[in-house]
XYZ file of C-alpha atoms in Angstrom:
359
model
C 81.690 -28.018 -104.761
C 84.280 -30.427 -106.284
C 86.622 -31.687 -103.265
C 90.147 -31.433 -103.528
C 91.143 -35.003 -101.296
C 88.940 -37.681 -99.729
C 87.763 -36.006 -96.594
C 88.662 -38.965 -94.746
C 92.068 -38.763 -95.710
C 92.334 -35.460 -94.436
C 90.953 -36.397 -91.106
C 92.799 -39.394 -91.254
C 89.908 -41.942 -90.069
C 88.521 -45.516 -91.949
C 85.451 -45.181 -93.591
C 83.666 -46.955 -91.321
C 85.041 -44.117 -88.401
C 82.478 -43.593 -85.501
C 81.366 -40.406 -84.698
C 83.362 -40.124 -81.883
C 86.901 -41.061 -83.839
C 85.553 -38.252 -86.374
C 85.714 -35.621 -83.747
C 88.785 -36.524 -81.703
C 90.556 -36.971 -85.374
C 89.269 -33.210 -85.653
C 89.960 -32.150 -82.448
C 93.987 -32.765 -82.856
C 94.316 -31.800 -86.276
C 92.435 -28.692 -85.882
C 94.501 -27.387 -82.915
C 97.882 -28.630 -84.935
C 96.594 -26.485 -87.733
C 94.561 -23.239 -86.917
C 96.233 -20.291 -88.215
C 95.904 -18.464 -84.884
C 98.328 -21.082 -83.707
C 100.320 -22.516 -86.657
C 102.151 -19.467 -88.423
C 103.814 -22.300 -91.290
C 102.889 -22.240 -95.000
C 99.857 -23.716 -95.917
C 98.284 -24.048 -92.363
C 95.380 -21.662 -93.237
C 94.732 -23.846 -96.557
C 94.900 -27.175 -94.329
C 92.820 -26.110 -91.505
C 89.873 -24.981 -94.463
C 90.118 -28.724 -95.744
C 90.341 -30.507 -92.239
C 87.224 -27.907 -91.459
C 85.191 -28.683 -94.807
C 85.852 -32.517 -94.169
C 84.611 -31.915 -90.365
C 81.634 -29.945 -91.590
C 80.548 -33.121 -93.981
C 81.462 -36.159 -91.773
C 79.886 -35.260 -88.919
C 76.432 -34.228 -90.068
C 75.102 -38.094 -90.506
C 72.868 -36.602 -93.808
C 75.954 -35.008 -95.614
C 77.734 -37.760 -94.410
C 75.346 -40.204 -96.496
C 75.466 -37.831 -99.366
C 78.584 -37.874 -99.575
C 79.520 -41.717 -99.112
C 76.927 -42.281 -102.077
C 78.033 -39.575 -104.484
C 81.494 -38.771 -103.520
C 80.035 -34.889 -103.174
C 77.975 -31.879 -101.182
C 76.915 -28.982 -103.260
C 77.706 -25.492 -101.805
C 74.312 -25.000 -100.965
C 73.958 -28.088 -98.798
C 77.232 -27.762 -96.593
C 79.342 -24.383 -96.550
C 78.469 -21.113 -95.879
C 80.805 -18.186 -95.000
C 84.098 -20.175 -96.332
C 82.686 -23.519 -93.919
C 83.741 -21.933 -90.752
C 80.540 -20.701 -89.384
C 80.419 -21.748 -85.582
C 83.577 -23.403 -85.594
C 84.837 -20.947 -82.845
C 81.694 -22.052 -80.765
C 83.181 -25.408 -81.292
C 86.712 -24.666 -79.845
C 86.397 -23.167 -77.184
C 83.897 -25.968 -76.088
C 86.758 -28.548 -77.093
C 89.354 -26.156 -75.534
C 88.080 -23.887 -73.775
C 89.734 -20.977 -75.802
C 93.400 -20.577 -76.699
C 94.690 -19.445 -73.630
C 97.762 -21.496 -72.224
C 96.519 -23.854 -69.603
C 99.253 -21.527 -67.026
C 96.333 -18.536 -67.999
C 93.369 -20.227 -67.725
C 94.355 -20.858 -64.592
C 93.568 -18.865 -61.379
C 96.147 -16.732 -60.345
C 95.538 -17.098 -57.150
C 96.415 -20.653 -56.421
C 99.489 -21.208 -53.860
C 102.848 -21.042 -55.131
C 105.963 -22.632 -53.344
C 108.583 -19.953 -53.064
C 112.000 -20.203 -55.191
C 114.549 -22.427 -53.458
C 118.023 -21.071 -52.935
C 121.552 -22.716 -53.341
C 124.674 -22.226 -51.298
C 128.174 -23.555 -50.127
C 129.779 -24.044 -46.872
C 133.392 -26.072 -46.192
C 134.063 -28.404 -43.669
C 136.833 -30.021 -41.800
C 137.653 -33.733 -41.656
C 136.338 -33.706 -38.375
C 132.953 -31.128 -38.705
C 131.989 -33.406 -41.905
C 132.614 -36.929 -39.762
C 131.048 -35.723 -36.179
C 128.595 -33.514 -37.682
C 128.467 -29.823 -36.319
C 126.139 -26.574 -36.711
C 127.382 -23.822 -39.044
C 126.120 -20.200 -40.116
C 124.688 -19.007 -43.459
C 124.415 -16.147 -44.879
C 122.452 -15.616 -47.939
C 119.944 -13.233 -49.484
C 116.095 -13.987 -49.925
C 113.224 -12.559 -50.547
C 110.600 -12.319 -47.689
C 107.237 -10.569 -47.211
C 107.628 -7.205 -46.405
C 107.807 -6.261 -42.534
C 105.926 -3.096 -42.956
C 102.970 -3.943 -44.735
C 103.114 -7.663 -43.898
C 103.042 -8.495 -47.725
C 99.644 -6.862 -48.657
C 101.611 -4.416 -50.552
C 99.751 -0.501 -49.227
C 100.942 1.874 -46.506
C 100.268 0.424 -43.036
C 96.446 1.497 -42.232
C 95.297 1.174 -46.012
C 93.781 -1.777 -47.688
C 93.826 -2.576 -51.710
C 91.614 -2.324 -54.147
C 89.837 -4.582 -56.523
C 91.232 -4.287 -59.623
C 88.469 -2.457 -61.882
C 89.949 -4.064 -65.061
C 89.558 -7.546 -63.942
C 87.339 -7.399 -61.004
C 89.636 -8.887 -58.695
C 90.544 -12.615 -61.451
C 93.441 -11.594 -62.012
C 92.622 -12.095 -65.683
C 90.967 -10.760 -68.886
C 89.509 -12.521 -71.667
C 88.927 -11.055 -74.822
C 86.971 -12.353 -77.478
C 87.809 -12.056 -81.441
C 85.685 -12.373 -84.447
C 86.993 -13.370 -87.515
C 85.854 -15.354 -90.874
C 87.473 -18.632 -88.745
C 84.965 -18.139 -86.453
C 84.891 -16.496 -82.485
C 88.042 -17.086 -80.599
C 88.516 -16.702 -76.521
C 92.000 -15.753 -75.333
C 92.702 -15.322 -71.591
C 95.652 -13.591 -70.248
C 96.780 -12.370 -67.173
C 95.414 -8.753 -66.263
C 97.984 -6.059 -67.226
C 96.577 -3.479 -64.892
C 97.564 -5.612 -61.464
C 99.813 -8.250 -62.734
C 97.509 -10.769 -62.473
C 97.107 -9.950 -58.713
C 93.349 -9.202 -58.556
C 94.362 -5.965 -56.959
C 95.330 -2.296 -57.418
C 96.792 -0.035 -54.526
C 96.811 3.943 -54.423
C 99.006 3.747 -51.484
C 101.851 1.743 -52.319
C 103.673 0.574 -49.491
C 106.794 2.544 -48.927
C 109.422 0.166 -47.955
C 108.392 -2.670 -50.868
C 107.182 -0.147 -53.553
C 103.597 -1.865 -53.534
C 105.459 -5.557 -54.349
C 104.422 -6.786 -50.680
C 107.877 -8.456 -50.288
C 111.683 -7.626 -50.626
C 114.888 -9.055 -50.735
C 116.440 -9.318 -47.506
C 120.056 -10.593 -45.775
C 119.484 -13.731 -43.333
C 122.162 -15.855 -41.304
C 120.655 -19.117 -41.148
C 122.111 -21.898 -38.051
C 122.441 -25.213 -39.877
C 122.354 -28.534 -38.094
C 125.136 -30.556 -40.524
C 124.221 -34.444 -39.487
C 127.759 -36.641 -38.903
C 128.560 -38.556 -41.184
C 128.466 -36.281 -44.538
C 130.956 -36.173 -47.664
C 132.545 -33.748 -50.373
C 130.013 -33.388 -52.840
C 126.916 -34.122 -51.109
C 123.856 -31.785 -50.368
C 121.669 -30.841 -47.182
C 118.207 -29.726 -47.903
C 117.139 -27.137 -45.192
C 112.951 -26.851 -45.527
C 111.508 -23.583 -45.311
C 114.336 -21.524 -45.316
C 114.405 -20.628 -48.941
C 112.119 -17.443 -50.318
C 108.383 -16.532 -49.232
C 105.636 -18.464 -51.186
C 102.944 -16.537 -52.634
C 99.079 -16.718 -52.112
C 99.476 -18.570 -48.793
C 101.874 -21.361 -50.420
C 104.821 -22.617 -48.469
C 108.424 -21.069 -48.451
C 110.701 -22.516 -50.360
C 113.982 -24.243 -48.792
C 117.863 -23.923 -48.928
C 120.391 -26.236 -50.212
C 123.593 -26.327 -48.815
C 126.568 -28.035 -50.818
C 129.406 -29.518 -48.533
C 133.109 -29.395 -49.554
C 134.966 -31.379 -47.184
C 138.894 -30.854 -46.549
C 141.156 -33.630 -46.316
C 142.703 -35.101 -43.236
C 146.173 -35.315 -42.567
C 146.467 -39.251 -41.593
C 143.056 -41.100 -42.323
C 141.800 -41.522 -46.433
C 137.930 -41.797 -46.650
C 136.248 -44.355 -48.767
C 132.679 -44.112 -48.211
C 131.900 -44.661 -44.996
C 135.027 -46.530 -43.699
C 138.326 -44.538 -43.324
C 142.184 -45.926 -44.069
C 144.814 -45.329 -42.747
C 148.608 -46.674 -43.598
C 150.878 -47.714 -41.291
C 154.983 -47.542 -41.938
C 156.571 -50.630 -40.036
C 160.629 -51.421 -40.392
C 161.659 -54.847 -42.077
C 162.053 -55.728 -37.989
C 158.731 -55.263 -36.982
C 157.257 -57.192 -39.567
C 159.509 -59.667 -39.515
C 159.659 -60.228 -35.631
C 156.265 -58.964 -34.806
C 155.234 -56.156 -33.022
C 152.716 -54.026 -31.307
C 151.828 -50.311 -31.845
C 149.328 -48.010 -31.236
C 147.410 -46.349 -33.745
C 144.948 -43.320 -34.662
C 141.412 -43.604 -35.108
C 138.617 -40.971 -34.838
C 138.004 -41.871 -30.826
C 141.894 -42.153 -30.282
C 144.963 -44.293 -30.142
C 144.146 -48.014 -30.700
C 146.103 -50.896 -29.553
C 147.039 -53.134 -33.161
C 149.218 -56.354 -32.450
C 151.410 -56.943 -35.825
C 152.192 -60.939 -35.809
C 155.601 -61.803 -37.092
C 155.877 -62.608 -40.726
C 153.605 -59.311 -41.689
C 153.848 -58.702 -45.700
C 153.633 -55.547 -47.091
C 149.967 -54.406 -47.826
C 148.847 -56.336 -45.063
C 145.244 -54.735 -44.262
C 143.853 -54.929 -39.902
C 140.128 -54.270 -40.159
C 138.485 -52.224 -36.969
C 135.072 -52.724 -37.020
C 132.729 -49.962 -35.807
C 135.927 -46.913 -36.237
C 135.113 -45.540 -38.721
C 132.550 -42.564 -40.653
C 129.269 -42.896 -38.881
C 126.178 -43.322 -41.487
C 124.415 -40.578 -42.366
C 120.831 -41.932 -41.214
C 123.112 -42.614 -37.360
C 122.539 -46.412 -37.384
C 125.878 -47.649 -36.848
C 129.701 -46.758 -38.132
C 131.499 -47.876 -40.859
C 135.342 -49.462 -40.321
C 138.871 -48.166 -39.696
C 141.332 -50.009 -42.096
C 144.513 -50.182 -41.266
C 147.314 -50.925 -44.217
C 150.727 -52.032 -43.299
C 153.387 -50.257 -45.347
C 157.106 -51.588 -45.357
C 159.658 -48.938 -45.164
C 163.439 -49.485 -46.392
C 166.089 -47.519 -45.032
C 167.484 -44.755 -46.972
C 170.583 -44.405 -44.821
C 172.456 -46.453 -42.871
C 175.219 -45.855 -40.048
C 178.168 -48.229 -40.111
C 176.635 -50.214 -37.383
C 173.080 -50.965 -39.311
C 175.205 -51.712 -42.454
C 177.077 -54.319 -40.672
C 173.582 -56.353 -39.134
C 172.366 -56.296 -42.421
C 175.513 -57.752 -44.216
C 174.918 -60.540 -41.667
C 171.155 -61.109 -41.768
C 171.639 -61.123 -45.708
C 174.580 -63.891 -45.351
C 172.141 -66.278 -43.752
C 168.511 -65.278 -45.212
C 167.571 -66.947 -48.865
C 168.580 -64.964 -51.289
C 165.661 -64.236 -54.156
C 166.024 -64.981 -58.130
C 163.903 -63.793 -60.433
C 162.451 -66.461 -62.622
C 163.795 -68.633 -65.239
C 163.184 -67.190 -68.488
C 160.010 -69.552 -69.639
């Protein structure tokens, strides 16, 4: 038989290839290839030639021919279009062509779906931290038939299809050679189990969907945006896994005095040109109440007093951060005769300002 391309071209190996680099080369191109999986044009012709090359490189006396003579009759290699076995082969490189999700067993424990929801919080509930109620729907195992899925006093059958796998695997003959595919029993959903009883309250399902209020611990300390994981309290696991767990999204509504910035809070503070000028002292907000804040004379606008220790507590409860405190100037929109007057004097004996000479 003449060959079409150098068959180790078409496995894509040196000359000099090792047995082993032969059949992993096979191995990948093969699966790429076979016509069970590959539906393009020309996959069917390219598995035959990665096949034929297979068939003569790894049989160490073709092999030999072949290096010598650039040839293997017919006789001497291929029988039944090359392909004889090659199924045999497969499914001992892949165990048949069932998705590694089906050739798994459908029994193993599965983690219940996780569920999402919202709640909004004060200034206050977000900074101190607080416990809050909520509602949302998931599904559980059924309260009747505790989640084995027959009428209370019945018990389920093995499934006669699969014999209680949870899968069938059917086996297919065809000039490519004897393919295994594995799939999930269609009689009992891949249970393992049938019922003749079917629980009345779940319909046979073993678990339903259900209303729950749920008491939330909210830790002090959170912010708009972030996200509380609650373990456990999402939907029932199945086979024996774990339940899955809630998320709860915080929106946090602003206060009317204090601006957060991470963990410390500011707030700003409207003083007369007297107070800064002279000096004074006032008493502010904080979280824990009024504060005593001495203002020294000659206080600029912007000037920022630091608190240390007043302000958002951190979310793991080691420590606060700080209340910052922002002096704001205020000027007088309207003034009586009297004010008018003062300031017509202060402004006969206080520097007047110039803007710059042009440079």
């Amino acid at each position: 038989m003449a060959i079409k391309q150098d068959y180790y071209e078409v496995l894509g190996v040196p000359r000099d290839a090792s047995d082993e680099e032969i059949k992993r080369a096979f191995r990948k191109l093969a699966f790429q290839h076979h016509p069970d999986r590959n539906k393009e044009t020309g996959a069917e012709e390219k598995f035959k030639e990665i096949n034929e090359a297979y068939q003569v490189l790894s049989d160490p006396g073709k092999r030999s021919k072949y290096d010598r003579y650039g040839r293997v009759d017919v006789a001497e290699g291929f029988s039944d279009f090359g392909f004889g076995g090659l199924g045999d082969i497969f499914e001992s490189f892949f165990g048949g062509f069932g998705t590694p999700f089906e050739r798994t067993a459908q029994r193993v424990p599965q983690k219940g779906d996780s569920l999402q929801s919202h709640l909004t919080l004060s200034f206050n509930e977000a900074v101190f931290g607080c416990s809050k109620e909520v509602e949302m729907q998931r599904i559980e195992f059924c309260s009747s038939c505790h989640g084995v899925g027959s009428e209370p006093g019945t018990n389920p059958e093995t499934c006669p299809d699969c014999r209680g796998t949870g899968q069938v695997k059917k086996v297919q003959q065809s000039i490519f050679g004897r393919f295994t595919h594995i799939a999930n029993c269609s009689r009992c959903g891949g249970s393992g189990t049938t019922t003749s009883n079917p629980c009345s309250q779940c319909k046979g399902k073993g678990r339903i969907k259900v209303k729950r209020k749920v008491m939330v611990k909210i830790p002090a300390g959170v912010d708009d945006g972030q996200r509380l994981r609650v373990d456990g309290e999402g939907s029932a696991g199945l086979y024996g896994g774990p339940s899955g767990d809630l998320y709860v999204t915080f929106s946090v509504k602003p206060h009317k005095l204090f601006h957060r910035d991470g963990s410390d809070i500011l707030y700003e503070l409207p003083v007369n040109f007297a107070q800064a000028a002279l000096g004074d002292e006032i008493r502010v907000p904080s979280l824990d109440g009024r504060i005593d804040l001495k203002i020294p004379s000659g206080t600029q606008n912007g000037k920022t007093f630091r608190f240390k220790g007043k302000g958002i507590p951190y979310i793991d409860g080691k420590g606060r951060g700080d209340l910052l405190v922002k002096v704001a100037i205020t000027t007088p929109q309207h003034l009586d005769k009297n004010q008018r007057h003062l300031f017509e004097e202060l402004a006969k004996v206080l520097p007047r300002t110039e803007p710059p000479p042009d440079v």
